[in-house]
Coordinates of C-alpha atoms in Angstrom, one line a residue:
X242 CA -64.6 -117.1 0.7
X243 CA -65.2 -119.1 3.9
X244 CA -62.3 -121.2 5.1
X245 CA -62.9 -123.9 7.7
X246 CA -59.8 -124.8 9.7
X247 CA -59.5 -128.5 10.7
X248 CA -58.6 -129.0 14.3
X249 CA -57.0 -132.2 15.5
X250 CA -55.1 -131.4 18.8
X251 CA -55.9 -130.9 22.4
X252 CA -54.8 -127.3 22.5
X253 CA -57.5 -124.7 23.2
X254 CA -59.2 -124.2 19.8
X255 CA -59.3 -120.3 20.1
X256 CA -55.5 -120.2 20.7
X257 CA -54.9 -122.5 17.8
X258 CA -57.2 -120.5 15.4
X259 CA -55.6 -117.2 16.4
X260 CA -52.0 -118.5 15.9
X261 CA -52.9 -120.1 12.6
X262 CA -54.6 -116.9 11.3
X263 CA -51.9 -114.6 12.5
X264 CA -49.5 -116.4 10.2
X265 CA -51.5 -115.1 7.3
X266 CA -51.6 -111.5 8.4
X267 CA -50.3 -109.2 5.7
X268 CA -49.0 -105.7 6.2
X269 CA -51.5 -103.2 5.0
X270 CA -54.4 -105.7 5.2
X271 CA -57.0 -105.1 7.9
X272 CA -57.8 -108.3 9.9
X273 CA -60.8 -108.4 12.3
X274 CA -61.2 -111.2 14.9
X275 CA -64.8 -111.6 15.9
X276 CA -65.2 -113.4 19.3
X277 CA -67.6 -113.6 22.2
X278 CA -67.5 -110.6 24.5
X279 CA -66.5 -112.9 27.4
X280 CA -63.2 -113.9 25.7
X281 CA -62.4 -110.7 24.0
X282 CA -59.6 -109.7 26.4
X283 CA -57.9 -113.0 26.2
X284 CA -58.0 -113.0 22.4
X285 CA -56.5 -109.5 22.4
X286 CA -53.7 -110.8 24.5
X287 CA -53.1 -113.7 22.1
X288 CA -53.0 -111.4 19.2
X289 CA -50.7 -108.9 20.9
X290 CA -48.3 -111.7 22.0
X291 CA -48.1 -113.0 18.4
X292 CA -47.5 -109.4 17.1
X293 CA -44.6 -108.7 19.3
X294 CA -43.0 -112.1 18.9
X295 CA -39.8 -111.9 16.7
X296 CA -40.9 -108.5 15.3
X297 CA -38.4 -106.0 13.9
X298 CA -38.2 -103.0 16.1
X299 CA -37.4 -100.9 13.0
X300 CA -41.0 -101.2 11.9
X301 CA -42.4 -99.8 15.2
X302 CA -44.2 -96.5 15.3
X303 CA -43.1 -94.1 18.0
X304 CA -45.9 -92.6 20.0
X305 CA -46.2 -90.5 23.2
X306 CA -47.0 -93.8 24.9
X307 CA -43.9 -95.6 23.6
X308 CA -43.2 -97.7 20.5
X309 CA -46.2 -99.5 19.0
X310 CA -46.0 -102.3 16.5
X311 CA -47.3 -101.2 13.1
X312 CA -49.2 -104.5 12.9
X313 CA -51.5 -103.5 15.8
X314 CA -53.0 -100.7 13.6
X315 CA -54.3 -103.3 11.1
X316 CA -55.8 -105.8 13.5
X317 CA -58.9 -105.5 15.6
X318 CA -60.6 -107.8 18.1
X319 CA -64.4 -107.3 18.3
X320 CA -67.5 -109.0 19.6
X321 CA -70.6 -109.0 17.4
X322 CA -72.1 -106.1 19.5
X323 CA -68.9 -104.0 19.2
X324 CA -68.6 -104.8 15.5
X325 CA -72.2 -103.6 15.1
X326 CA -71.4 -100.3 16.9
X327 CA -68.3 -99.9 14.7
X328 CA -70.3 -100.3 11.5
X329 CA -73.1 -97.9 12.6
X330 CA -70.5 -95.3 13.7
X331 CA -69.0 -95.5 10.2
X332 CA -72.3 -94.7 8.6
X333 CA -73.3 -92.0 11.0
X334 CA -76.4 -93.9 12.0
X335 CA -77.7 -94.0 15.6
X336 CA -77.7 -97.3 17.5
X337 CA -81.1 -98.9 18.2
X338 CA -82.7 -98.2 21.5
X339 CA -81.1 -99.8 24.5
X340 CA -82.7 -102.0 27.2
X341 CA -84.0 -99.0 29.2
X342 CA -86.5 -98.2 26.4
X343 CA -87.9 -101.8 26.3
X344 CA -87.9 -101.8 30.1
X345 CA -90.0 -98.7 30.3
X346 CA -92.4 -100.0 27.7
X347 CA -92.9 -103.2 29.7
X348 CA -93.7 -101.1 32.8
X349 CA -96.2 -99.0 30.8
X350 CA -98.0 -102.1 29.4
X351 CA -98.2 -103.9 32.7
X352 CA -99.4 -100.7 34.5
X353 CA -102.0 -99.9 31.9
X354 CA -103.6 -103.3 31.7
X355 CA -102.8 -105.3 34.9
X356 CA -105.8 -107.6 34.5
X357 CA -104.4 -108.9 31.2
X358 CA -101.3 -110.1 32.9
X359 CA -102.2 -112.0 36.0
X360 CA -98.7 -113.6 36.1
X361 CA -96.4 -110.9 34.8
X362 CA -98.1 -108.0 36.6
X363 CA -96.8 -109.5 39.9
X364 CA -93.3 -109.0 38.6
X365 CA -93.9 -105.2 38.0
X366 CA -92.9 -104.3 41.6
X367 CA -89.5 -106.1 41.4
X368 CA -87.1 -104.5 38.9
X369 CA -84.9 -107.6 38.8
X370 CA -87.8 -109.6 37.5
X371 CA -88.7 -107.0 34.9
X372 CA -85.0 -107.2 33.8
X373 CA -85.6 -111.0 33.3
X374 CA -88.5 -110.2 31.0
X375 CA -86.3 -107.7 29.1
X376 CA -83.6 -110.4 28.7
X377 CA -86.1 -113.0 27.6
X378 CA -87.6 -110.8 24.9
X379 CA -84.1 -109.9 23.8
X380 CA -83.3 -113.6 23.5
X381 CA -86.4 -114.2 21.4
X382 CA -85.3 -111.4 19.0
X383 CA -81.8 -112.8 18.8
X384 CA -83.0 -116.3 18.0
X385 CA -85.6 -115.0 15.5
X386 CA -88.6 -116.0 17.6
X387 CA -91.3 -113.5 17.0
X388 CA -94.9 -113.2 18.2
X389 CA -96.2 -115.3 15.3
X390 CA -94.0 -118.3 16.2
X391 CA -95.1 -118.1 19.9
X392 CA -98.7 -118.0 18.8
X393 CA -98.2 -121.0 16.6
X394 CA -96.6 -122.9 19.5
X395 CA -99.5 -122.1 21.7
X396 CA -101.9 -123.3 19.0
X397 CA -100.1 -126.6 18.7
X398 CA -99.0 -127.3 22.2
X399 CA -101.3 -125.3 24.4
X400 CA -100.5 -123.0 27.3
X401 CA -101.4 -124.6 30.7
X402 CA -100.4 -121.7 33.0
X403 CA -101.0 -118.8 30.6
X404 CA -97.5 -117.4 30.7
X405 CA -96.7 -117.9 27.0
X406 CA -100.0 -116.2 26.2
X407 CA -99.0 -113.3 28.4
X408 CA -95.5 -113.1 26.8
X409 CA -97.2 -113.1 23.3
X410 CA -99.5 -110.2 24.4
X411 CA -96.6 -108.3 26.1
X412 CA -94.4 -108.6 23.0
X413 CA -97.2 -107.3 20.7
X414 CA -98.2 -104.4 22.9
X415 CA -94.6 -103.2 23.5
X416 CA -94.0 -103.5 19.7
X417 CA -97.2 -101.4 19.1
X418 CA -96.1 -98.7 21.6
X419 CA -92.6 -98.7 20.0
X420 CA -94.1 -98.1 16.6
X421 CA -96.4 -95.5 17.9
X422 CA -93.6 -93.4 19.4
X423 CA -90.9 -94.3 16.8
X424 CA -88.9 -96.7 19.0
X425 CA -87.7 -99.8 17.2
X426 CA -87.8 -102.0 20.2
X427 CA -87.5 -105.2 18.1
X428 CA -84.4 -104.0 16.2
X429 CA -81.1 -105.0 17.8
X430 CA -77.6 -103.7 17.0
X431 CA -76.7 -106.6 14.6
X432 CA -80.0 -106.0 12.8
X433 CA -79.2 -102.3 12.2
X434 CA -75.6 -103.0 11.3
X435 CA -76.7 -105.7 8.8
X436 CA -79.1 -103.2 7.1
X437 CA -76.2 -100.7 6.8
X438 CA -74.0 -103.2 5.1
X439 CA -76.7 -104.5 2.8
X440 CA -77.4 -100.9 1.8
X441 CA -74.0 -100.8 0.1
X442 CA -75.6 -102.9 -2.7
X443 CA -77.8 -99.9 -3.6
X444 CA -74.8 -97.6 -4.1
X445 CA -72.2 -96.1 -1.8
X446 CA -73.0 -92.7 -0.3
X447 CA -69.9 -90.5 0.3
X448 CA -70.3 -90.9 4.0
X449 CA -70.0 -94.7 3.7
X450 CA -66.5 -94.7 2.2
X451 CA -64.9 -95.9 5.5
X452 CA -67.5 -98.8 5.7
X453 CA -66.8 -99.8 2.1
X454 CA -63.1 -100.1 3.0
X455 CA -63.9 -101.9 6.2
X456 CA -66.0 -104.7 4.7
X457 CA -63.0 -105.6 2.5
X458 CA -61.2 -106.6 5.6
X459 CA -60.2 -110.2 6.4
X460 CA -62.7 -111.5 9.1
X461 CA -61.9 -114.4 11.4
X462 CA -64.7 -115.8 13.6
X463 CA -63.5 -117.8 16.6
X464 CA -64.4 -118.7 20.1
X465 CA -68.1 -119.4 19.2
X466 CA -69.5 -122.7 20.2
X467 CA -67.7 -122.9 23.6
X468 CA -68.4 -119.6 25.3
X469 CA -71.4 -118.8 23.2
X470 CA -73.1 -120.2 20.1
X471 CA -73.9 -118.3 17.0
X472 CA -77.6 -117.2 16.9
X473 CA -79.7 -117.0 13.7
X474 CA -79.3 -113.2 14.0
X475 CA -75.5 -113.1 14.1
X476 CA -75.4 -115.8 11.4

């Protein structure tokens, strides 16, 4: 069930959402707050402050670090990336390749065929510019903009300086190299995590028991829309 919380005050919306949802936290029920990475620390502080407010010390768990509120064991604050890592760890699956793999493939493509990339080849000698290409391709993947959509845009709107055409060619060639060497350069963490969760519909392997329990948690998404918007991928 999806619950939309109406918001009618001038208080920070994330603070309001956290406080409202913390009122519904039940002992023994796992609650997961999903927030942008940039506000994760501040949301953790809001959650912790709410947990320790008016709590009964008798419920605390004694550890070598001191007493810990039992409620902290049932509440987690994660970004979409950290949530994806957590899901993959529960299934024993490896995380998709990191940016270094895509970066190396870009260098390989530009080095092998410099004449095909009159604009991008000039960036090859500057690692910070290559990082920009890595980030740009990553954004295309996150917003579900593939090579076919770029090709359709070029067909309808044209490409005066040739940069879109070079991006189209670069994406296709890095993808081809990735497939050749078994490197899923177009698969991101949320993609892999979503596949793992969807696979539960086909039956639950014994090693997925922790994931089966986790997906029954209460999930609260907040902070998006101000620090960062939801992308088609995370949606």
